[in-house]
Tab-separated table of C-alpha atoms and ligand atoms in Angstrom:
chain	number	residue	atom	x	y	z
V	1	MET	CA	178.459	199.656	158.973
V	2	ASN	CA	180.658	200.507	161.937
V	3	LYS	CA	182.669	203.682	161.864
V	4	ARG	CA	186.081	203.351	160.283
V	5	VAL	CA	189.234	203.821	162.327
V	6	PHE	CA	192.752	204.257	160.953
V	7	SER	CA	195.984	203.964	162.847
V	8	GLY	CA	199.535	203.738	161.591
V	9	ALA	CA	202.740	202.741	163.335
V	10	ARG	CA	206.308	202.987	162.166
V	11	PRO	CA	207.816	199.561	161.608
V	12	THR	CA	210.212	199.441	164.508
V	13	GLY	CA	210.648	195.673	164.557
V	14	ARG	CA	209.943	193.661	167.677
V	15	GLN	CA	207.573	195.547	169.921
V	16	HIS	CA	208.220	196.194	173.588
V	17	ILE	CA	205.906	196.178	176.562
V	18	GLY	CA	205.488	199.959	176.253
V	19	ASN	CA	204.075	199.485	172.734
V	20	TYR	CA	201.878	196.685	174.009
V	21	LEU	CA	200.366	198.463	176.995
V	22	GLY	CA	200.284	201.836	175.254
V	23	ALA	CA	198.940	200.998	171.801
V	24	ILE	CA	198.549	197.365	170.798
V	25	GLN	CA	196.026	196.514	173.506
V	26	ASN	CA	193.948	199.490	172.362
V	27	TYR	CA	194.159	198.335	168.766
V	28	VAL	CA	192.870	194.932	169.792
V	29	ASN	CA	189.952	196.360	171.798
V	30	LEU	CA	188.889	198.816	169.080
V	31	GLN	CA	188.198	195.905	166.769
V	32	ASP	CA	185.005	195.180	168.731
V	33	GLU	CA	183.494	198.570	167.919
V	34	TYR	CA	185.020	199.777	164.664
V	35	GLN	CA	186.082	198.725	161.229
V	36	CYS	CA	189.813	199.119	161.771
V	37	LEU	CA	192.651	199.724	159.342
V	38	TYR	CA	196.067	199.153	160.887
V	39	CYS	CA	199.047	200.132	158.852
V	40	ALA	CA	202.814	199.692	159.091
V	41	VAL	CA	203.862	203.104	157.800
V	42	ASP	CA	207.066	202.245	155.983
V	43	ILE	CA	207.169	205.422	153.874
V	44	HIS	CA	207.067	207.570	157.004
V	45	ALA	CA	209.996	205.548	158.319
V	46	LEU	CA	212.080	206.733	155.360
V	47	THR	CA	212.020	210.333	156.629
V	48	SER	CA	214.594	209.375	159.219
V	49	MET	CA	216.216	206.312	157.687
V	50	THR	CA	218.799	205.996	154.963
V	51	ASP	CA	219.815	202.381	155.590
V	52	THR	CA	216.789	200.261	154.727
V	53	SER	CA	218.483	196.871	154.979
V	54	GLU	CA	216.394	195.906	158.029
V	55	LEU	CA	213.111	197.458	156.945
V	56	GLN	CA	211.438	194.271	155.717
V	57	ASP	CA	212.483	192.336	158.822
V	58	ASN	CA	211.189	195.138	161.009
V	59	ILE	CA	207.804	195.111	159.276
V	60	ARG	CA	207.523	191.354	159.638
V	61	GLU	CA	208.529	191.326	163.305
V	62	MET	CA	206.103	194.124	164.175
V	63	VAL	CA	203.208	192.475	162.354
V	64	LEU	CA	204.024	189.168	164.050
V	65	ASP	CA	203.648	190.890	167.404
V	66	TRP	CA	200.401	192.530	166.307
V	67	LEU	CA	198.872	189.255	165.212
V	68	ALA	CA	200.069	187.338	168.255
V	69	ALA	CA	198.560	190.029	170.482
V	70	GLY	CA	195.130	189.579	168.926
V	71	MET	CA	194.914	192.005	166.030
V	72	ASP	CA	192.668	189.980	163.805
V	73	PRO	CA	193.091	190.059	160.014
V	74	GLU	CA	189.571	188.667	159.613
V	75	ARG	CA	188.056	191.678	161.326
V	76	SER	CA	190.647	194.372	160.592
V	77	ILE	CA	192.588	195.425	157.534
V	78	ILE	CA	196.251	194.992	158.370
V	79	PHE	CA	198.623	196.235	155.701
V	80	VAL	CA	201.810	198.051	154.753
V	81	GLN	CA	201.535	201.692	153.698
V	82	SER	CA	203.578	201.434	150.495
V	83	HIS	CA	201.603	198.404	149.310
V	84	VAL	CA	198.756	200.790	148.541
V	85	PRO	CA	200.522	203.310	146.276
V	86	GLU	CA	197.388	205.456	146.004
V	87	VAL	CA	198.469	207.024	149.301
V	88	MET	CA	201.403	208.652	147.513
V	89	GLU	CA	199.113	209.962	144.813
V	90	LEU	CA	196.809	211.525	147.376
V	91	HIS	CA	199.800	212.912	149.250
V	92	THR	CA	200.935	214.745	146.109
V	93	LEU	CA	197.468	216.121	145.413
V	94	LEU	CA	196.985	217.283	149.004
V	95	SER	CA	200.411	218.898	149.017
V	96	MET	CA	199.139	221.315	146.350
V	97	ILE	CA	196.512	222.720	148.685
V	98	THR	CA	198.417	222.696	151.971
V	99	PRO	CA	199.966	226.050	152.915
V	100	LEU	CA	203.637	225.690	153.727
V	101	GLY	CA	203.180	227.841	156.833
V	102	TRP	CA	200.958	225.166	158.398
V	103	LEU	CA	203.673	222.565	157.976
V	104	MET	CA	206.526	224.699	159.232
V	105	ARG	CA	204.631	225.349	162.463
V	106	VAL	CA	204.186	221.688	163.369
V	107	PRO	CA	206.188	221.028	166.577
V	108	THR	CA	207.334	217.581	165.445
V	109	PHE	CA	209.027	219.132	162.399
V	110	LYS	CA	211.043	221.418	164.648
V	111	GLU	CA	211.929	218.497	166.911
V	112	LYS	CA	213.034	216.352	163.971
V	113	VAL	CA	215.207	219.164	162.644
V	114	LYS	CA	216.990	219.171	165.980
V	115	MET	CA	217.225	215.380	166.126
V	116	GLN	CA	218.586	214.849	162.618
V	117	PRO	CA	220.283	218.093	161.548
V	118	ASP	CA	222.183	216.261	158.797
V	119	ASN	CA	219.065	214.826	157.217
V	120	ILE	CA	216.438	217.568	157.003
V	121	ASN	CA	214.623	216.190	153.998
V	122	TYR	CA	211.562	217.295	152.086
V	123	GLY	CA	209.618	214.313	153.485
V	124	LEU	CA	209.997	215.687	157.010
V	125	VAL	CA	208.189	218.888	156.067
V	126	GLY	CA	205.476	217.002	154.208
V	127	TYR	CA	205.040	214.412	156.946
V	128	PRO	CA	201.646	215.792	158.132
V	129	VAL	CA	200.374	215.771	154.534
V	130	LEU	CA	201.276	212.112	154.115
V	131	MET	CA	199.733	211.383	157.500
V	132	THR	CA	196.545	213.117	156.370
V	133	ALA	CA	196.568	211.102	153.155
V	134	ASP	CA	196.915	207.915	155.234
V	135	ILE	CA	193.781	208.734	157.160
V	136	ILE	CA	191.468	210.309	154.612
V	137	LEU	CA	192.337	207.970	151.745
V	138	TYR	CA	190.271	205.401	153.633
V	139	LYS	CA	187.731	208.000	154.736
V	140	ALA	CA	188.473	207.088	158.321
V	141	GLU	CA	186.146	208.875	160.681
V	142	ALA	CA	188.165	208.313	163.816
V	143	VAL	CA	191.806	208.067	164.771
V	144	PRO	CA	192.860	206.727	168.175
V	145	VAL	CA	195.120	209.350	169.705
V	146	GLY	CA	196.405	210.345	173.094
V	147	GLU	CA	195.785	213.905	174.254
V	148	ASP	CA	199.339	214.915	173.306
V	149	GLN	CA	198.712	213.928	169.693
V	150	LEU	CA	195.625	216.078	169.213
V	151	PRO	CA	197.534	218.863	167.385
V	152	HIS	CA	198.717	216.307	164.796
V	153	LEU	CA	195.190	215.283	164.071
V	154	GLU	CA	194.069	218.894	163.917
V	155	ILE	CA	196.253	219.525	160.878
V	156	ALA	CA	194.715	216.492	159.140
V	157	ARG	CA	191.284	217.923	159.869
V	158	GLU	CA	192.346	221.316	158.498
V	159	ILE	CA	193.677	219.801	155.283
V	160	ALA	CA	190.508	217.713	154.804
V	161	ARG	CA	188.386	220.803	155.478
V	162	ARG	CA	190.366	222.879	152.998
V	163	PHE	CA	189.969	220.220	150.325
V	164	ASN	CA	186.223	220.048	150.948
V	165	ASN	CA	185.925	223.847	150.754
V	166	LEU	CA	187.861	224.031	147.505
V	167	PHE	CA	186.531	221.003	145.661
V	168	GLY	CA	183.298	219.993	147.348
V	169	ASN	CA	182.531	217.680	150.186
V	170	THR	CA	184.750	214.640	149.711
V	171	PHE	CA	186.277	213.663	153.028
V	172	PRO	CA	184.905	213.248	156.527
V	173	GLU	CA	186.948	215.328	158.960
V	174	PRO	CA	188.609	212.655	161.082
V	175	GLN	CA	187.673	212.847	164.741
V	176	ALA	CA	189.957	212.022	167.619
V	177	LYS	CA	189.072	208.826	169.380
V	178	LEU	CA	190.596	209.933	172.649
V	179	THR	CA	192.255	206.925	174.095
V	180	SER	CA	194.259	206.638	177.245
V	181	PHE	CA	197.707	205.490	176.262
V	182	PRO	CA	199.449	204.852	179.571
V	183	LEU	CA	202.919	206.309	179.550
V	184	ILE	CA	205.278	203.419	180.165
V	185	LEU	CA	208.680	204.489	181.369
V	186	GLY	CA	211.746	202.576	180.321
V	187	LEU	CA	214.094	200.641	182.560
V	188	ASP	CA	216.023	203.854	183.228
V	189	GLY	CA	212.925	205.131	185.043
V	190	LYS	CA	213.248	208.478	183.250
V	191	GLU	CA	212.409	208.316	179.551
V	192	LYS	CA	209.484	206.744	177.771
V	193	MET	CA	210.233	203.099	176.971
V	194	SER	CA	211.930	203.031	173.594
V	195	LYS	CA	213.954	200.624	171.552
V	196	GLN	CA	216.206	203.450	170.397
V	197	LEU	CA	217.088	204.338	173.972
V	198	GLY	CA	217.747	200.696	174.853
V	199	ASN	CA	215.532	200.929	177.954
V	200	ASP	CA	212.911	198.438	176.763
V	201	ILE	CA	211.763	194.867	177.356
V	202	GLU	CA	210.710	193.073	174.206
V	203	LEU	CA	207.361	191.360	174.286
V	204	ALA	CA	208.872	188.338	172.611
V	205	ALA	CA	211.853	188.085	174.966
V	206	THR	CA	212.409	184.727	176.641
V	207	PRO	CA	211.531	184.436	180.348
V	208	GLU	CA	215.250	184.465	181.152
V	209	GLU	CA	215.857	187.601	179.071
V	210	THR	CA	212.856	189.261	180.687
V	211	LEU	CA	214.203	188.570	184.174
V	212	LYS	CA	217.640	189.853	183.166
V	213	ARG	CA	216.165	193.075	181.762
V	214	VAL	CA	213.912	193.673	184.768
V	215	MET	CA	216.925	193.237	187.045
V	216	THR	CA	218.656	196.185	185.362
V	217	ALA	CA	215.747	198.555	186.118
V	218	VAL	CA	216.346	201.681	188.141
V	219	THR	CA	214.174	201.773	191.282
V	220	ASP	CA	213.751	204.323	194.071
V	221	PRO	CA	217.129	206.129	194.027
V	222	ALA	CA	216.795	207.024	197.712
V	223	ARG	CA	216.740	203.332	198.636
V	224	ARG	CA	220.440	202.608	198.689
V	225	TYR	CA	220.396	199.734	201.165
V	226	ARG	CA	218.004	196.863	201.685
V	227	THR	CA	217.157	198.285	205.109
V	228	ASP	CA	216.176	201.730	203.722
V	229	PRO	CA	212.414	202.266	203.514
V	230	GLY	CA	211.332	202.792	199.899
V	231	HIS	CA	208.929	205.059	198.034
V	232	PRO	CA	206.944	202.838	195.667
V	233	GLU	CA	205.022	205.782	194.205
V	234	ILE	CA	208.171	206.997	192.442
V	235	CYS	CA	209.388	203.523	191.458
V	236	ASN	CA	208.894	202.234	187.944
V	237	ILE	CA	208.860	198.584	189.002
V	238	TYR	CA	205.893	199.358	191.203
V	239	LYS	CA	204.225	201.143	188.266
V	240	LEU	CA	204.581	197.996	186.151
V	241	ASP	CA	202.835	195.992	188.883
V	242	GLU	CA	199.706	197.928	187.935
V	243	PHE	CA	199.605	195.948	184.702
V	244	PHE	CA	201.219	192.666	185.583
V	245	ASN	CA	200.609	192.091	189.288
V	246	PRO	CA	197.689	194.274	190.401
V	247	SER	CA	196.449	191.924	193.115
V	248	GLN	CA	199.681	192.130	195.156
V	249	ARG	CA	200.319	195.798	194.523
V	250	ASP	CA	199.055	197.233	197.823
V	251	GLU	CA	200.790	194.573	199.849
V	252	ILE	CA	204.120	195.153	198.061
V	253	ALA	CA	203.849	198.933	198.476
V	254	ASP	CA	203.356	198.438	202.186
V	255	GLN	CA	206.301	196.038	202.439
V	256	CYS	CA	208.498	198.434	200.457
V	257	ARG	CA	207.680	201.361	202.761
V	258	LYS	CA	208.612	199.233	205.778
V	259	ALA	CA	211.714	197.803	204.069
V	260	ASP	CA	210.203	194.335	204.454
V	261	ILE	CA	210.910	193.511	200.830
V	262	GLY	CA	214.050	194.099	198.805
V	263	CYS	CA	214.170	195.407	195.232
V	264	VAL	CA	215.704	192.164	193.956
V	265	GLU	CA	212.858	190.126	195.374
V	266	HIS	CA	210.267	192.521	194.002
V	267	LYS	CA	211.869	192.456	190.555
V	268	GLU	CA	211.893	188.652	190.557
V	269	THR	CA	208.181	188.605	191.370
V	270	LEU	CA	207.402	191.152	188.652
V	271	ALA	CA	209.411	189.260	186.025
V	272	GLU	CA	207.618	186.056	186.972
V	273	LYS	CA	204.199	187.730	186.669
V	274	MET	CA	205.211	189.341	183.399
V	275	ASN	CA	206.312	186.015	181.980
V	276	GLU	CA	203.116	184.382	183.165
V	277	SER	CA	200.935	187.049	181.604
V	278	LEU	CA	202.864	187.097	178.308
V	279	ARG	CA	203.088	183.305	177.968
V	280	PRO	CA	200.003	182.895	175.709
V	281	PHE	CA	201.212	185.763	173.509
V	282	ARG	CA	204.674	184.258	173.244
V	283	GLU	CA	203.330	180.827	172.386
V	284	ARG	CA	201.124	182.259	169.625
V	285	ARG	CA	204.011	184.315	168.334
V	286	ALA	CA	206.363	181.342	168.218
V	287	GLU	CA	203.756	179.410	166.261
V	288	LEU	CA	203.132	182.254	163.805
V	289	ALA	CA	206.864	182.699	163.323
V	290	THR	CA	206.990	179.243	161.767
V	291	LYS	CA	204.554	180.400	159.055
V	292	PRO	CA	206.268	183.222	157.155
V	293	GLN	CA	203.915	182.738	154.227
V	294	TYR	CA	200.935	183.402	156.489
V	295	ILE	CA	202.268	186.861	157.412
V	296	LYS	CA	202.820	187.638	153.721
V	297	ASP	CA	199.286	186.476	152.925
V	298	VAL	CA	197.783	188.617	155.700
V	299	LEU	CA	199.574	191.698	154.400
V	300	ALA	CA	198.723	190.963	150.757
V	301	ASP	CA	195.069	190.472	151.628
V	302	GLY	CA	195.095	193.647	153.765
V	303	ALA	CA	196.629	195.672	150.927
V	304	GLN	CA	194.085	194.337	148.480
V	305	ARG	CA	191.149	195.246	150.724
V	306	ALA	CA	192.617	198.671	151.512
V	307	GLN	CA	193.201	199.300	147.824
V	308	VAL	CA	189.553	198.759	146.967
V	309	ILE	CA	188.687	201.709	149.227
V	310	ALA	CA	191.716	203.733	148.094
V	311	ARG	CA	190.997	203.450	144.369
V	312	GLU	CA	187.448	204.621	144.844
V	313	THR	CA	188.614	207.634	146.870
V	314	ILE	CA	191.259	208.586	144.305
V	315	ARG	CA	188.706	208.399	141.516
V	316	GLU	CA	186.402	210.717	143.444
V	317	VAL	CA	189.246	213.092	144.360
V	318	LYS	CA	190.417	213.393	140.755
V	319	GLN	CA	186.921	213.948	139.548
V	320	ASN	CA	186.271	216.646	142.152
V	321	MET	CA	189.588	218.328	141.384
V	322	GLY	CA	188.806	218.427	137.701
V	323	LEU	CA	191.565	216.032	136.738
V	324	ILE	CA	189.237	213.656	134.907
B	401	SF4	S1	210.919	197.294	196.778
B	401	SF4	FE1	209.917	197.426	194.815
B	401	SF4	S2	208.693	199.271	194.893
B	401	SF4	FE2	210.159	199.394	196.520
B	401	SF4	S3	211.867	200.554	195.641
B	401	SF4	FE3	212.333	198.372	195.409
B	401	SF4	S4	211.573	197.841	193.398
B	401	SF4	FE4	210.648	199.780	193.965
């Protein structure tokens, strides 16, 4: 059997092109080599969310994008974290063996404390334990991560190792499947593309919306007039050409440096190429959106298949811990 890979994503609703180029395309490609479990981590989302009125919509919209992009429920297990409650059981058991000092040192905890000073909840501290439970419940051997996420995975490996030392070899220590996640800047040209920051372009946007959004993008700030020569290497529109218009990239860079092309014209070309490249995805998505029952069935089937693995792991864990 192929090695097992686990990856979870917070249900943030409709995905943007940063999600697509940075993660979803990788998810799709990994399916050729691994047995993949892809999870919408709704419990994690609760660490920074008190209003859950849009949670179900956000899960559905994200999964719609996943499926339309080629994540295949026949080959992969696609499910929602809370639909397999065994993960919470494992989280509780692992929390008994995880030193608090490890958790307090995690940089993301410190960042979250700064970001949401009025909602520093217990779940934030235990976040790495739940993340570990997500991975090792399914005995995943590999987790696709970017280099910057290696410390997060290290804590999961430490917790798995500690469990194995205390109660006997139970879990594989998950390895990093180092994956290049290209950093996609948002339309502001400064921050990573993010829905929260409002600097994104939704994958499922209409061609007109896409053009409108691209037109708002910040370009080379030194190019104030059409006649000013530009610096494509610092321009985010040019960066996006790498993915959507690679064949014309050199030519456009040259024209930009000589002020032979204006930013408006370049943006129009990029939006057109983007729309062209996303057309098949958008058509599939529109079709899937007419079948809400299909999405529910995919997630129910995914949860059922994930639960078969989860129940077996929990049985083994309890036995090894002396609980049965
Ligand atoms: S012409 Fe294109 S590459 Fe040059 S600054 Fe304008 S948008 Fe950027």
